[in-house]
mmCIF file of C-alpha atoms in Angstrom:
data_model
loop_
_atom_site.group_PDB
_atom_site.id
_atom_site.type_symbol
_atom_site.label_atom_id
_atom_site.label_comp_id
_atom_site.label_asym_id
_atom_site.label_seq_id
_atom_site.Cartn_x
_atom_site.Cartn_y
_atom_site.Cartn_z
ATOM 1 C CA UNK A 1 -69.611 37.217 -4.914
ATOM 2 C CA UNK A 2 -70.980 39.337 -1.983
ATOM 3 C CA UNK A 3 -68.807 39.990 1.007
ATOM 4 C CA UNK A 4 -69.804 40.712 4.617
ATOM 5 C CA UNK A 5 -67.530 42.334 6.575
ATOM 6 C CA UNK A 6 -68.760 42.391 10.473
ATOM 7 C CA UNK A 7 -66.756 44.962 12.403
ATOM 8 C CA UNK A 8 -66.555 44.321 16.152
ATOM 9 C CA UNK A 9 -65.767 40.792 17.081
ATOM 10 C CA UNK A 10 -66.497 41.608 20.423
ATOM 11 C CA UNK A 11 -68.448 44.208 22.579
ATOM 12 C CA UNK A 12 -69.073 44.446 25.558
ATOM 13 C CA UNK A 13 -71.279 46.849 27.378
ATOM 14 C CA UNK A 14 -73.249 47.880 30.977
ATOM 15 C CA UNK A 15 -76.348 47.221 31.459
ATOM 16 C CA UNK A 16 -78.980 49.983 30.403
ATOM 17 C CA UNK A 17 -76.111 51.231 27.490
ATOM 18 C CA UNK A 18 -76.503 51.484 23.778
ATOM 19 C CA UNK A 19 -74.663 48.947 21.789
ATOM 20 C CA UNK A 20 -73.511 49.069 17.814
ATOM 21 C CA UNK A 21 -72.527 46.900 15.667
ATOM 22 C CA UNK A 22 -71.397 47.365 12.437
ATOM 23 C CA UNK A 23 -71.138 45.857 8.935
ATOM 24 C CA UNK A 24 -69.888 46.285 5.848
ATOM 25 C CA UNK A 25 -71.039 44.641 2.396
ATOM 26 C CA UNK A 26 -69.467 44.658 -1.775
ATOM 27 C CA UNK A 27 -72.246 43.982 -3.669
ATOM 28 C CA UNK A 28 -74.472 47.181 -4.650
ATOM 29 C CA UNK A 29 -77.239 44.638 -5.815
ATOM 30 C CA UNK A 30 -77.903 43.558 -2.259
ATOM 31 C CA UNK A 31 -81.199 44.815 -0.874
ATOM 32 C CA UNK A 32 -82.339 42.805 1.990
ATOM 33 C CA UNK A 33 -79.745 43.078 5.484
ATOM 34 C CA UNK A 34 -80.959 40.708 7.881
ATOM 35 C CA UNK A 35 -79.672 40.791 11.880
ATOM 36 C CA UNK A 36 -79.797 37.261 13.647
ATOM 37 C CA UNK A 37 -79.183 36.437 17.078
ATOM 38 C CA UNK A 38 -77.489 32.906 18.439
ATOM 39 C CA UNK A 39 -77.503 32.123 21.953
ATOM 40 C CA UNK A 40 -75.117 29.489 22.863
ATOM 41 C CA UNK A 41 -75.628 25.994 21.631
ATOM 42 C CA UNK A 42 -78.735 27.302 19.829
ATOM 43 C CA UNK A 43 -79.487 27.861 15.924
ATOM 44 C CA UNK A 44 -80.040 31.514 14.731
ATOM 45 C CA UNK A 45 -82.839 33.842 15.611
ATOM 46 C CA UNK A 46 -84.086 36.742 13.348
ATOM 47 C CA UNK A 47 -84.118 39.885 15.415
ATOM 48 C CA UNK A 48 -84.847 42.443 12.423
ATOM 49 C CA UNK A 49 -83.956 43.437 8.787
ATOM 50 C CA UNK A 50 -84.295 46.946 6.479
ATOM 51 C CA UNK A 51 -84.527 46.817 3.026
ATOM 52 C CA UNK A 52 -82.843 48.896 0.832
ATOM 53 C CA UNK A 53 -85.733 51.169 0.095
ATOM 54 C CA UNK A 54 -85.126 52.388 3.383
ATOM 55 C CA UNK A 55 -82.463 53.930 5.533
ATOM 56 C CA UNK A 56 -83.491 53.289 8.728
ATOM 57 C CA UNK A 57 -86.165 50.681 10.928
ATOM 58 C CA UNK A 58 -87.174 50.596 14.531
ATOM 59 C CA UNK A 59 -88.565 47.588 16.400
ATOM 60 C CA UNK A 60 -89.041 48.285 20.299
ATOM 61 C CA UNK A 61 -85.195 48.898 21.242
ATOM 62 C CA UNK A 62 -83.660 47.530 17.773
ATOM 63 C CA UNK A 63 -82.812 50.121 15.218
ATOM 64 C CA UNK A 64 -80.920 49.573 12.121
ATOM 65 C CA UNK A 65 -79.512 51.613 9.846
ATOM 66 C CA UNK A 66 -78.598 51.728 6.197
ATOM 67 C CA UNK A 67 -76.014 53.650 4.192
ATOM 68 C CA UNK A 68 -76.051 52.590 0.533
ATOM 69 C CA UNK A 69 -73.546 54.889 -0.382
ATOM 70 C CA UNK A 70 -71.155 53.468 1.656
ATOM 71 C CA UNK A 71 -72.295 50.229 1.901
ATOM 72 C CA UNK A 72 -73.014 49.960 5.851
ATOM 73 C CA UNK A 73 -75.467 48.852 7.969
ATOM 74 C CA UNK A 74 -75.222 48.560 11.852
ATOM 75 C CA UNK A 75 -77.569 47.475 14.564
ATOM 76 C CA UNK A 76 -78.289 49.373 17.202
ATOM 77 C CA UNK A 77 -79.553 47.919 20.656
ATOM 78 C CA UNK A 78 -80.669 50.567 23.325
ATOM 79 C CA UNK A 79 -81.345 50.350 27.023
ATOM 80 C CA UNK A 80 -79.587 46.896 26.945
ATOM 81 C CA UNK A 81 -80.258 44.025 29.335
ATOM 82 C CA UNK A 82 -78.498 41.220 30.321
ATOM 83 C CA UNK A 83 -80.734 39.068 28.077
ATOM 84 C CA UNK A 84 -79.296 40.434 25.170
ATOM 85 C CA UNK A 85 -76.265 38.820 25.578
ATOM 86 C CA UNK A 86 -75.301 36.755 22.572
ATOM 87 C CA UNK A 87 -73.353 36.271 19.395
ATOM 88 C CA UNK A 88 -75.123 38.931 17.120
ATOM 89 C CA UNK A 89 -74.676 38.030 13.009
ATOM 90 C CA UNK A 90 -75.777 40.450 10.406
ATOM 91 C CA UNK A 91 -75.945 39.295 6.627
ATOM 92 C CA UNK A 92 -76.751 40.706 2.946
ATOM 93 C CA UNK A 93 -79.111 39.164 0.259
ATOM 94 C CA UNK A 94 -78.193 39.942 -2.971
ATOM 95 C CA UNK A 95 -80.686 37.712 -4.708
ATOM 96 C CA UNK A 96 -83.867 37.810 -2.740
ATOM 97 C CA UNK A 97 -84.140 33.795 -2.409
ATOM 98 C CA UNK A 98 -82.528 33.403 0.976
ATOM 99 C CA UNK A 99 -78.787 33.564 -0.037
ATOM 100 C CA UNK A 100 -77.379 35.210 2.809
ATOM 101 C CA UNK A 101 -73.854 36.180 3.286
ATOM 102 C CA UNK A 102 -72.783 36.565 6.495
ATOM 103 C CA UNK A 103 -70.266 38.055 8.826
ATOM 104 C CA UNK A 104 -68.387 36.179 11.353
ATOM 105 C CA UNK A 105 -70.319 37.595 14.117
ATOM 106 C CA UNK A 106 -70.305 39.519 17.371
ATOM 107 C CA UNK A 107 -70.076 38.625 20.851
ATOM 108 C CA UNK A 108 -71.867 40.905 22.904
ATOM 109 C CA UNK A 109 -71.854 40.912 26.538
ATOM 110 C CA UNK A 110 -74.149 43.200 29.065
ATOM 111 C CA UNK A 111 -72.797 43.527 32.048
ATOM 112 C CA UNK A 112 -74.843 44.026 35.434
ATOM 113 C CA UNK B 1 -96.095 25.937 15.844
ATOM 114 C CA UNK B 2 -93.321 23.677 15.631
ATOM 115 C CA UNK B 3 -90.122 25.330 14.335
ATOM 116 C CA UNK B 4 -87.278 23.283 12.421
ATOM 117 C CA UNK B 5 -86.766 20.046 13.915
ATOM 118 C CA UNK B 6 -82.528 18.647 13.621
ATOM 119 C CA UNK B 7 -81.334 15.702 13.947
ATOM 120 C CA UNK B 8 -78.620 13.813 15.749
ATOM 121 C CA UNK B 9 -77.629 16.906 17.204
ATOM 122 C CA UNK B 10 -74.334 15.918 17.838
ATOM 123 C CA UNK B 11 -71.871 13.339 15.839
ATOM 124 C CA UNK B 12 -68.459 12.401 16.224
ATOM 125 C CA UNK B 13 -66.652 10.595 13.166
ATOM 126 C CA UNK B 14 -63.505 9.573 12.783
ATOM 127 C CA UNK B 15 -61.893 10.602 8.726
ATOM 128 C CA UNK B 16 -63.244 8.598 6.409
ATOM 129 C CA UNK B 17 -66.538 7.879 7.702
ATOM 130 C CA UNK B 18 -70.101 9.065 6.230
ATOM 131 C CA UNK B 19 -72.825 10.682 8.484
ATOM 132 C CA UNK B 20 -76.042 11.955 7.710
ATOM 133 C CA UNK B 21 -78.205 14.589 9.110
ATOM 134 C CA UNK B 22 -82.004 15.170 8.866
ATOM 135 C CA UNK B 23 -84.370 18.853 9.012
ATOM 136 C CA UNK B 24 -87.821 18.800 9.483
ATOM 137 C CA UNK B 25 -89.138 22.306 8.279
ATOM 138 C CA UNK B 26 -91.748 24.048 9.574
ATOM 139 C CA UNK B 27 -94.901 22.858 8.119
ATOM 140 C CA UNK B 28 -95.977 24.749 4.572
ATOM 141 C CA UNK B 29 -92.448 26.070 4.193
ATOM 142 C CA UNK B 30 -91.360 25.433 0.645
ATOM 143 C CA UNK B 31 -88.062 26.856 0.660
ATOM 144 C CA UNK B 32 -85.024 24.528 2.952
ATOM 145 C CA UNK B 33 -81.464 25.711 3.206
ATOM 146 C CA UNK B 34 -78.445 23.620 4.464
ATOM 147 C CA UNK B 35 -75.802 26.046 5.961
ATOM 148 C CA UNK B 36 -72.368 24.721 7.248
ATOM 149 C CA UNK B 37 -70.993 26.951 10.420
ATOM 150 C CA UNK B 38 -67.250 26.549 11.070
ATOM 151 C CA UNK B 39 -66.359 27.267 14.864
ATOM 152 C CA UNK B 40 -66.443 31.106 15.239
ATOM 153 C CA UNK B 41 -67.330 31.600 11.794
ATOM 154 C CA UNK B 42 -70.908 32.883 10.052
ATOM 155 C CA UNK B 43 -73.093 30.261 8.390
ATOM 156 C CA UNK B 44 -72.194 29.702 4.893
ATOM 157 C CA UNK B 45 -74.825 28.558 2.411
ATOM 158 C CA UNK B 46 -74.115 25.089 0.674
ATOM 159 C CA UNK B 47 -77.609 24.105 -0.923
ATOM 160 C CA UNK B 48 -81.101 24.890 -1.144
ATOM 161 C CA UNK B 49 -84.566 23.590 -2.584
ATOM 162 C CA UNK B 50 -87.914 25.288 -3.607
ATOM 163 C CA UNK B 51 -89.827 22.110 -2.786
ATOM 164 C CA UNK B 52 -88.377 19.187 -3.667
ATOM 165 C CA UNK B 53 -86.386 20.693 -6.182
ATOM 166 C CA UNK B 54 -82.604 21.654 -6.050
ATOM 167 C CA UNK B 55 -82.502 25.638 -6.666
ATOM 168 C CA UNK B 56 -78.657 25.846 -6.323
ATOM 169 C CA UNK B 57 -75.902 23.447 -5.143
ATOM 170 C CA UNK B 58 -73.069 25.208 -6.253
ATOM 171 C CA UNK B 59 -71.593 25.695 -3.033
ATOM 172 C CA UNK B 60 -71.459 22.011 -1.554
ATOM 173 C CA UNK B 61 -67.922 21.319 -1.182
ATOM 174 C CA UNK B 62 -67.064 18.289 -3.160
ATOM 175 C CA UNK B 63 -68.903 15.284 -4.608
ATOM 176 C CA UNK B 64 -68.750 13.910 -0.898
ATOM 177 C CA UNK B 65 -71.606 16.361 -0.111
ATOM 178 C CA UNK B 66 -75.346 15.391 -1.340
ATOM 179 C CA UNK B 67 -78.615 16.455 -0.336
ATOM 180 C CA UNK B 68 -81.786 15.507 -1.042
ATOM 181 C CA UNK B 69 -85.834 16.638 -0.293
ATOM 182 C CA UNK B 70 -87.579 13.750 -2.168
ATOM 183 C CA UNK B 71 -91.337 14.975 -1.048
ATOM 184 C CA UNK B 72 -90.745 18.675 -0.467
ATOM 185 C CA UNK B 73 -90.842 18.312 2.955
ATOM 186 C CA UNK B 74 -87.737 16.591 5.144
ATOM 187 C CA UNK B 75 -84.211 16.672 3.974
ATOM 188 C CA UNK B 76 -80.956 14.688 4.357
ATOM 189 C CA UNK B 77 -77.439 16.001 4.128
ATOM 190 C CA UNK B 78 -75.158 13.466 3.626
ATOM 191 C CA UNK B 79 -71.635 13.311 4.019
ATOM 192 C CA UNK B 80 -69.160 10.981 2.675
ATOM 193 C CA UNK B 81 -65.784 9.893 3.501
ATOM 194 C CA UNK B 82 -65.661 12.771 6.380
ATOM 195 C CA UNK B 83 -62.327 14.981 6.879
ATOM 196 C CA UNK B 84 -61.454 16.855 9.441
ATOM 197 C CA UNK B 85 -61.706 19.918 7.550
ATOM 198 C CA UNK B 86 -65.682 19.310 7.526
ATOM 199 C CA UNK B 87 -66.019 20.212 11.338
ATOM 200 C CA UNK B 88 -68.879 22.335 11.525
ATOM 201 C CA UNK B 89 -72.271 22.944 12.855
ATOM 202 C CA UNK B 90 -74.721 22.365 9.960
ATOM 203 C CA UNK B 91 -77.621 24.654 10.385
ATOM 204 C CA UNK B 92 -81.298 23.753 8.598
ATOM 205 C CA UNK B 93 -83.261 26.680 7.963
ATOM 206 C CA UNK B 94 -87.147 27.016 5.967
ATOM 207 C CA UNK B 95 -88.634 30.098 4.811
ATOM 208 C CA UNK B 96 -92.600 30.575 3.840
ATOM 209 C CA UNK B 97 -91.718 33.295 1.104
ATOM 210 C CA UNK B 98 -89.163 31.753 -0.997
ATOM 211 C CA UNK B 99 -86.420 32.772 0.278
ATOM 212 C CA UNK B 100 -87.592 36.739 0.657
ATOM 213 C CA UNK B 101 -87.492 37.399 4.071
ATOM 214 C CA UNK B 102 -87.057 36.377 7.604
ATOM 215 C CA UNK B 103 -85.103 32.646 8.007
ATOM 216 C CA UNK B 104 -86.127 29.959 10.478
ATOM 217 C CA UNK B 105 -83.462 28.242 11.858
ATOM 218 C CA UNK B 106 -82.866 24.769 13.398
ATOM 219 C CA UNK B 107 -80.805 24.555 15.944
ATOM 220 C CA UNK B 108 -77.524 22.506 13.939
ATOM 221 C CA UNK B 109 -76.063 19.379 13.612
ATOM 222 C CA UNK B 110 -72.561 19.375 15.384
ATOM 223 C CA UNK B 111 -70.301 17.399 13.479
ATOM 224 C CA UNK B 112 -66.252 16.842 14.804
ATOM 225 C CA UNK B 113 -64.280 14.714 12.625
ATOM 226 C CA UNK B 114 -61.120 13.117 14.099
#
């Protein structure tokens, strides 16, 4: 079965900074890469996804970025804020029904 | 709009013991998910329906697991005969689209088993 592979398993950063996170996945079939957010004590919260008939997608400071070839995808948060702080999860769909895989997560901090 | 409604949100067990936890999707969603979150782990799927109908259960654990959606609409995980092993948050999550796109998620059940 799929594999996600989640790369940092912390990060920490200053405020106003870029921040990346990256993941790996096994399955060539998956096409959808969702990015969900979890604040403490709180369920998960979709921040963005790309599918793969795309490489790359922008939503206000989120961009994310595909590589099929090598099987990556990574997050990118710019001009970060200390609001951003959280455990950040990315995941694959190899199925297109909701059957996410995902990786173990990664702490991010923003510092002031 | 009401999002996924969880509930207890906490339970403590000792082995041995049964629990069971209920979701409330968000109205008109037809697809529900049960994922089980170890501590400092990702959520990992264990069962989901296309209205009341079981689409895949092949990852519940063991026969202790069950889960049903009688009406299409709430659903109950159950556990039986709890072990310690089964400490987890279980997460609900619905979807509008079948499954093809963005997740909502509850916000768990927190299950410790002593």
């Amino acid at each position: 079965g799929e594999k996600v592979e989640q790369h940092e398993s912390t990060l920490s950063v200053r405020e106003g900074d870029s921040a990346v996170i990256n993941c790996t996945y096994t399955d060539t079939a998956s096409s959808y890469f969702p990015w969900y957010k979890q604040e403490a004590g709180k369920g998960l919260h979709f921040v963005i996804d790309i599918r793969s008939n795309v490489d790359r997608k922008q939503s206000q400071r989120l961009i994310v970025l595909l590589d099929k070839k090598a099987k990556r995808f990574s997050l990118h948060i710019t001009a970060t804020q200390p609001e951003d702080s959280a455990i950040y999860f990315c995941a694959a769909d190899n199925t297109n029904t909701g059957k996410l895989t995902f990786g173990d997560g990664t702490v991010l901090t923003v510092k002031p | 709009e009401a999002g996924v409604t969880q509930s207890p949100r906490y339970a403590v067990l000792q082995e041995g013991q049964a629990v069971s936890f209920w979701c409330d999707p968000i109205s008109g969603h037809d697809t529900l998910y049960w994922y089980q979150q170890p501590r400092d782990q990702g959520p990992q799927l264990l069962v989901y329906f296309r209205d009341e109908a079981v689409i895949d259960n092949s990852q519940l654990p063991s026969d202790r697991f069950s889960a049903v959606r009688p009406k299409g609409t709430n659903s109950t995980l159950k556990i039986q005969s709890a072990k310690q092993g089964d400490t987890a948050t279980y997460l609900c999550a619905s979807s509008p689209t079948g499954g093809a796109g963005q997740l909502y998620f509850g916000e768990g059940s927190k299950l410790t088993v002593l």
